[in-house]
PDB file of C-alpha atoms in Angstrom:
ATOM      1  CA  MET A   1    -207.400 -28.592 128.937  1.00 86.00           C
ATOM      2  CA  THR A   2    -207.279 -26.442 132.142  1.00 94.00           C
ATOM      3  CA  GLN A   3    -204.571 -26.973 134.709  1.00 96.00           C
ATOM      4  CA  LEU A   4    -205.280 -25.940 138.295  1.00 97.00           C
ATOM      5  CA  TYR A   5    -202.875 -25.824 141.257  1.00 96.00           C
ATOM      6  CA  PHE A   6    -204.065 -25.377 144.868  1.00 96.00           C
ATOM      7  CA  LEU A   7    -201.296 -24.265 147.327  1.00 95.00           C
ATOM      8  CA  CYS A   8    -201.158 -23.870 151.140  1.00 92.00           C
ATOM      9  CA  THR A   9    -198.497 -24.161 153.775  1.00 89.00           C
ATOM     10  CA  GLY A  10    -198.233 -27.841 154.442  1.00 90.00           C
ATOM     11  CA  ASN A  11    -200.388 -29.503 151.821  1.00 93.00           C
ATOM     12  CA  SER A  12    -202.147 -31.327 154.580  1.00 94.00           C
ATOM     13  CA  CYS A  13    -205.717 -29.908 154.802  1.00 95.00           C
ATOM     14  CA  ARG A  14    -206.959 -26.954 152.796  1.00 96.00           C
ATOM     15  CA  SER A  15    -205.186 -27.566 149.497  1.00 96.00           C
ATOM     16  CA  GLN A  16    -205.938 -31.283 149.763  1.00 97.00           C
ATOM     17  CA  MET A  17    -209.659 -30.560 150.203  1.00 98.00           C
ATOM     18  CA  ALA A  18    -209.629 -28.193 147.278  1.00 98.00           C
ATOM     19  CA  GLU A  19    -207.947 -30.708 145.041  1.00 98.00           C
ATOM     20  CA  GLY A  20    -210.446 -33.385 146.127  1.00 98.00           C
ATOM     21  CA  PHE A  21    -213.484 -31.241 145.297  1.00 98.00           C
ATOM     22  CA  ALA A  22    -211.946 -29.972 142.015  1.00 98.00           C
ATOM     23  CA  ARG A  23    -211.253 -33.494 140.895  1.00 97.00           C
ATOM     24  CA  GLN A  24    -214.904 -34.392 141.662  1.00 96.00           C
ATOM     25  CA  MET A  25    -216.477 -31.270 140.013  1.00 97.00           C
ATOM     26  CA  ALA A  26    -214.201 -30.344 137.052  1.00 97.00           C
ATOM     27  CA  PRO A  27    -214.355 -31.774 133.648  1.00 96.00           C
ATOM     28  CA  GLN A  28    -212.377 -35.027 133.315  1.00 95.00           C
ATOM     29  CA  ASP A  29    -209.709 -33.607 131.032  1.00 96.00           C
ATOM     30  CA  TRP A  30    -208.601 -31.026 133.541  1.00 97.00           C
ATOM     31  CA  GLN A  31    -205.296 -31.414 135.303  1.00 97.00           C
ATOM     32  CA  ILE A  32    -205.617 -30.770 139.025  1.00 98.00           C
ATOM     33  CA  ALA A  33    -203.011 -30.922 141.751  1.00 97.00           C
ATOM     34  CA  SER A  34    -202.175 -29.472 145.110  1.00 97.00           C
ATOM     35  CA  ALA A  35    -198.929 -28.836 146.994  1.00 95.00           C
ATOM     36  CA  GLY A  36    -197.405 -26.871 149.850  1.00 93.00           C
ATOM     37  CA  VAL A  37    -194.396 -24.743 150.618  1.00 89.00           C
ATOM     38  CA  GLU A  38    -193.655 -27.507 153.154  1.00 90.00           C
ATOM     39  CA  GLN A  39    -194.767 -31.102 153.644  1.00 91.00           C
ATOM     40  CA  HIS A  40    -196.849 -31.778 156.750  1.00 90.00           C
ATOM     41  CA  GLY A  41    -198.453 -35.076 155.793  1.00 92.00           C
ATOM     42  CA  LEU A  42    -202.151 -35.608 155.016  1.00 95.00           C
ATOM     43  CA  ASN A  43    -204.290 -34.670 157.965  1.00 96.00           C
ATOM     44  CA  PRO A  44    -206.611 -37.527 158.944  1.00 97.00           C
ATOM     45  CA  LEU A  45    -209.359 -35.127 159.930  1.00 97.00           C
ATOM     46  CA  ALA A  46    -209.326 -33.647 156.445  1.00 97.00           C
ATOM     47  CA  VAL A  47    -209.780 -37.164 155.111  1.00 97.00           C
ATOM     48  CA  LYS A  48    -212.643 -37.754 157.506  1.00 98.00           C
ATOM     49  CA  VAL A  49    -214.632 -34.548 156.731  1.00 98.00           C
ATOM     50  CA  MET A  50    -214.085 -35.074 152.991  1.00 98.00           C
ATOM     51  CA  ALA A  51    -215.396 -38.592 153.168  1.00 98.00           C
ATOM     52  CA  GLU A  52    -218.601 -37.079 154.751  1.00 97.00           C
ATOM     53  CA  ARG A  53    -219.115 -35.328 151.357  1.00 96.00           C
ATOM     54  CA  GLY A  54    -218.290 -38.543 149.396  1.00 97.00           C
ATOM     55  CA  VAL A  55    -214.821 -37.372 148.358  1.00 97.00           C
ATOM     56  CA  ASP A  56    -212.021 -39.805 149.035  1.00 97.00           C
ATOM     57  CA  ILE A  57    -208.664 -38.079 149.523  1.00 97.00           C
ATOM     58  CA  SER A  58    -207.240 -40.890 151.646  1.00 97.00           C
ATOM     59  CA  GLN A  59    -204.628 -41.803 148.971  1.00 95.00           C
ATOM     60  CA  HIS A  60    -203.390 -38.178 148.474  1.00 95.00           C
ATOM     61  CA  LEU A  61    -199.841 -37.455 149.450  1.00 94.00           C
ATOM     62  CA  SER A  62    -198.389 -34.208 150.941  1.00 94.00           C
ATOM     63  CA  LYS A  63    -196.232 -32.711 148.237  1.00 95.00           C
ATOM     64  CA  LEU A  64    -193.896 -29.710 147.819  1.00 94.00           C
ATOM     65  CA  ILE A  65    -194.574 -27.195 144.982  1.00 92.00           C
ATOM     66  CA  ASP A  66    -193.475 -28.470 141.600  1.00 93.00           C
ATOM     67  CA  ASN A  67    -192.085 -25.467 139.799  1.00 91.00           C
ATOM     68  CA  ASP A  68    -192.688 -26.932 136.281  1.00 93.00           C
ATOM     69  CA  TYR A  69    -196.393 -27.692 137.094  1.00 95.00           C
ATOM     70  CA  LEU A  70    -196.706 -24.231 138.654  1.00 93.00           C
ATOM     71  CA  GLN A  71    -195.238 -22.460 135.554  1.00 92.00           C
ATOM     72  CA  HIS A  72    -197.566 -24.331 133.217  1.00 93.00           C
ATOM     73  CA  SER A  73    -200.816 -23.880 135.250  1.00 95.00           C
ATOM     74  CA  ASP A  74    -203.733 -21.901 134.044  1.00 95.00           C
ATOM     75  CA  MET A  75    -204.844 -20.968 137.557  1.00 95.00           C
ATOM     76  CA  VAL A  76    -203.041 -21.010 140.892  1.00 95.00           C
ATOM     77  CA  VAL A  77    -205.067 -20.716 144.033  1.00 95.00           C
ATOM     78  CA  THR A  78    -203.324 -20.024 147.332  1.00 92.00           C
ATOM     79  CA  LEU A  79    -205.403 -20.890 150.347  1.00 91.00           C
ATOM     80  CA  CYS A  80    -203.294 -19.119 153.035  1.00 83.00           C
ATOM     81  CA  GLY A  81    -201.047 -16.113 153.270  1.00 79.00           C
ATOM     82  CA  ASP A  82    -197.963 -18.206 153.791  1.00 76.00           C
ATOM     83  CA  ALA A  83    -198.359 -19.933 150.417  1.00 75.00           C
ATOM     84  CA  ARG A  84    -199.293 -16.626 148.742  1.00 75.00           C
ATOM     85  CA  ASP A  85    -196.096 -14.936 150.160  1.00 78.00           C
ATOM     86  CA  LYS A  86    -193.760 -17.795 149.393  1.00 75.00           C
ATOM     87  CA  CYS A  87    -195.142 -18.924 146.002  1.00 70.00           C
ATOM     88  CA  PRO A  88    -192.495 -18.730 143.342  1.00 71.00           C
ATOM     89  CA  MET A  89    -192.887 -16.213 140.539  1.00 74.00           C
ATOM     90  CA  THR A  90    -195.129 -17.261 137.672  1.00 80.00           C
ATOM     91  CA  PRO A  91    -195.423 -15.947 134.101  1.00 79.00           C
ATOM     92  CA  PRO A  92    -198.197 -13.421 133.410  1.00 86.00           C
ATOM     93  CA  THR A  93    -200.193 -16.167 131.688  1.00 89.00           C
ATOM     94  CA  VAL A  94    -200.806 -17.928 135.077  1.00 91.00           C
ATOM     95  CA  ALA A  95    -203.914 -16.428 136.711  1.00 93.00           C
ATOM     96  CA  LYS A  96    -203.858 -16.349 140.470  1.00 92.00           C
ATOM     97  CA  ARG A  97    -206.564 -16.366 143.148  1.00 93.00           C
ATOM     98  CA  HIS A  98    -206.090 -16.062 146.939  1.00 92.00           C
ATOM     99  CA  TRP A  99    -208.542 -17.607 149.412  1.00 95.00           C
ATOM    100  CA  PRO A 100    -207.391 -16.509 152.884  1.00 92.00           C
ATOM    101  CA  LEU A 101    -208.837 -19.503 154.818  1.00 93.00           C
ATOM    102  CA  PRO A 102    -208.045 -20.400 158.408  1.00 92.00           C
ATOM    103  CA  ASP A 103    -205.924 -23.480 158.974  1.00 93.00           C
ATOM    104  CA  PRO A 104    -208.276 -26.082 160.549  1.00 95.00           C
ATOM    105  CA  ALA A 105    -205.174 -27.966 161.851  1.00 93.00           C
ATOM    106  CA  GLN A 106    -204.685 -25.076 164.278  1.00 93.00           C
ATOM    107  CA  ALA A 107    -208.127 -25.512 165.766  1.00 95.00           C
ATOM    108  CA  THR A 108    -208.363 -26.173 169.500  1.00 96.00           C
ATOM    109  CA  GLY A 109    -211.078 -27.466 171.864  1.00 96.00           C
ATOM    110  CA  THR A 110    -212.990 -30.746 172.090  1.00 96.00           C
ATOM    111  CA  ASP A 111    -212.857 -33.288 169.272  1.00 95.00           C
ATOM    112  CA  GLU A 112    -216.281 -32.070 168.155  1.00 96.00           C
ATOM    113  CA  GLU A 113    -215.198 -28.378 168.174  1.00 97.00           C
ATOM    114  CA  VAL A 114    -212.121 -29.227 166.028  1.00 97.00           C
ATOM    115  CA  LEU A 115    -214.277 -31.274 163.638  1.00 97.00           C
ATOM    116  CA  ALA A 116    -216.678 -28.357 163.368  1.00 97.00           C
ATOM    117  CA  VAL A 117    -213.739 -26.055 162.275  1.00 97.00           C
ATOM    118  CA  PHE A 118    -212.666 -28.658 159.696  1.00 98.00           C
ATOM    119  CA  ARG A 119    -216.253 -28.852 158.410  1.00 98.00           C
ATOM    120  CA  GLN A 120    -216.638 -25.083 158.175  1.00 98.00           C
ATOM    121  CA  VAL A 121    -213.360 -24.778 156.210  1.00 97.00           C
ATOM    122  CA  ARG A 122    -214.389 -27.713 153.946  1.00 98.00           C
ATOM    123  CA  ASP A 123    -217.772 -26.191 153.184  1.00 98.00           C
ATOM    124  CA  ASP A 124    -216.160 -22.859 152.402  1.00 97.00           C
ATOM    125  CA  ILE A 125    -213.712 -24.578 150.013  1.00 98.00           C
ATOM    126  CA  GLU A 126    -216.450 -26.513 148.403  1.00 98.00           C
ATOM    127  CA  GLY A 127    -218.371 -23.415 147.527  1.00 98.00           C
ATOM    128  CA  ARG A 128    -215.281 -21.644 146.287  1.00 98.00           C
ATOM    129  CA  VAL A 129    -214.128 -24.596 144.147  1.00 98.00           C
ATOM    130  CA  LYS A 130    -217.615 -24.837 142.547  1.00 97.00           C
ATOM    131  CA  GLU A 131    -217.654 -21.176 141.737  1.00 97.00           C
ATOM    132  CA  LEU A 132    -214.090 -21.276 140.292  1.00 97.00           C
ATOM    133  CA  ILE A 133    -214.890 -24.207 137.981  1.00 96.00           C
ATOM    134  CA  GLN A 134    -218.032 -22.549 136.771  1.00 95.00           C
ATOM    135  CA  THR A 135    -216.025 -19.384 135.997  1.00 93.00           C
ATOM    136  CA  LEU A 136    -213.318 -21.307 134.144  1.00 91.00           C
ATOM    137  CA  SER A 137    -215.623 -23.643 132.208  1.00 85.00           C
TER     138      SER A 137
END
């Protein structure tokens, strides 16, 4: 069984989307979770753009990093520099990847322009998660 952990700053957008896609794409026996170095609450726009892809993350909760889960993960993926820099030390058995993605929650402009940023980040995450699962399978 493979255990994945997706980390970002507030566990509100990027890591939640990665967890949602991984739960949809990975084998059923994989353990998949996400967390943040802070808790910012689940972003409703992340829920909306994931629903457009048929992935329901509406029941996800914003969580802080669980050190026990982290220490026993096979792969930890940080989705922003803040999480990478603040992630607690892990044993050498834990593989790490870093995906430096922009925070869609920081997007400005019209509602459509902000949604476009969320969709762009979502699509980037979807491709990266798919590739990661193929690599680990």
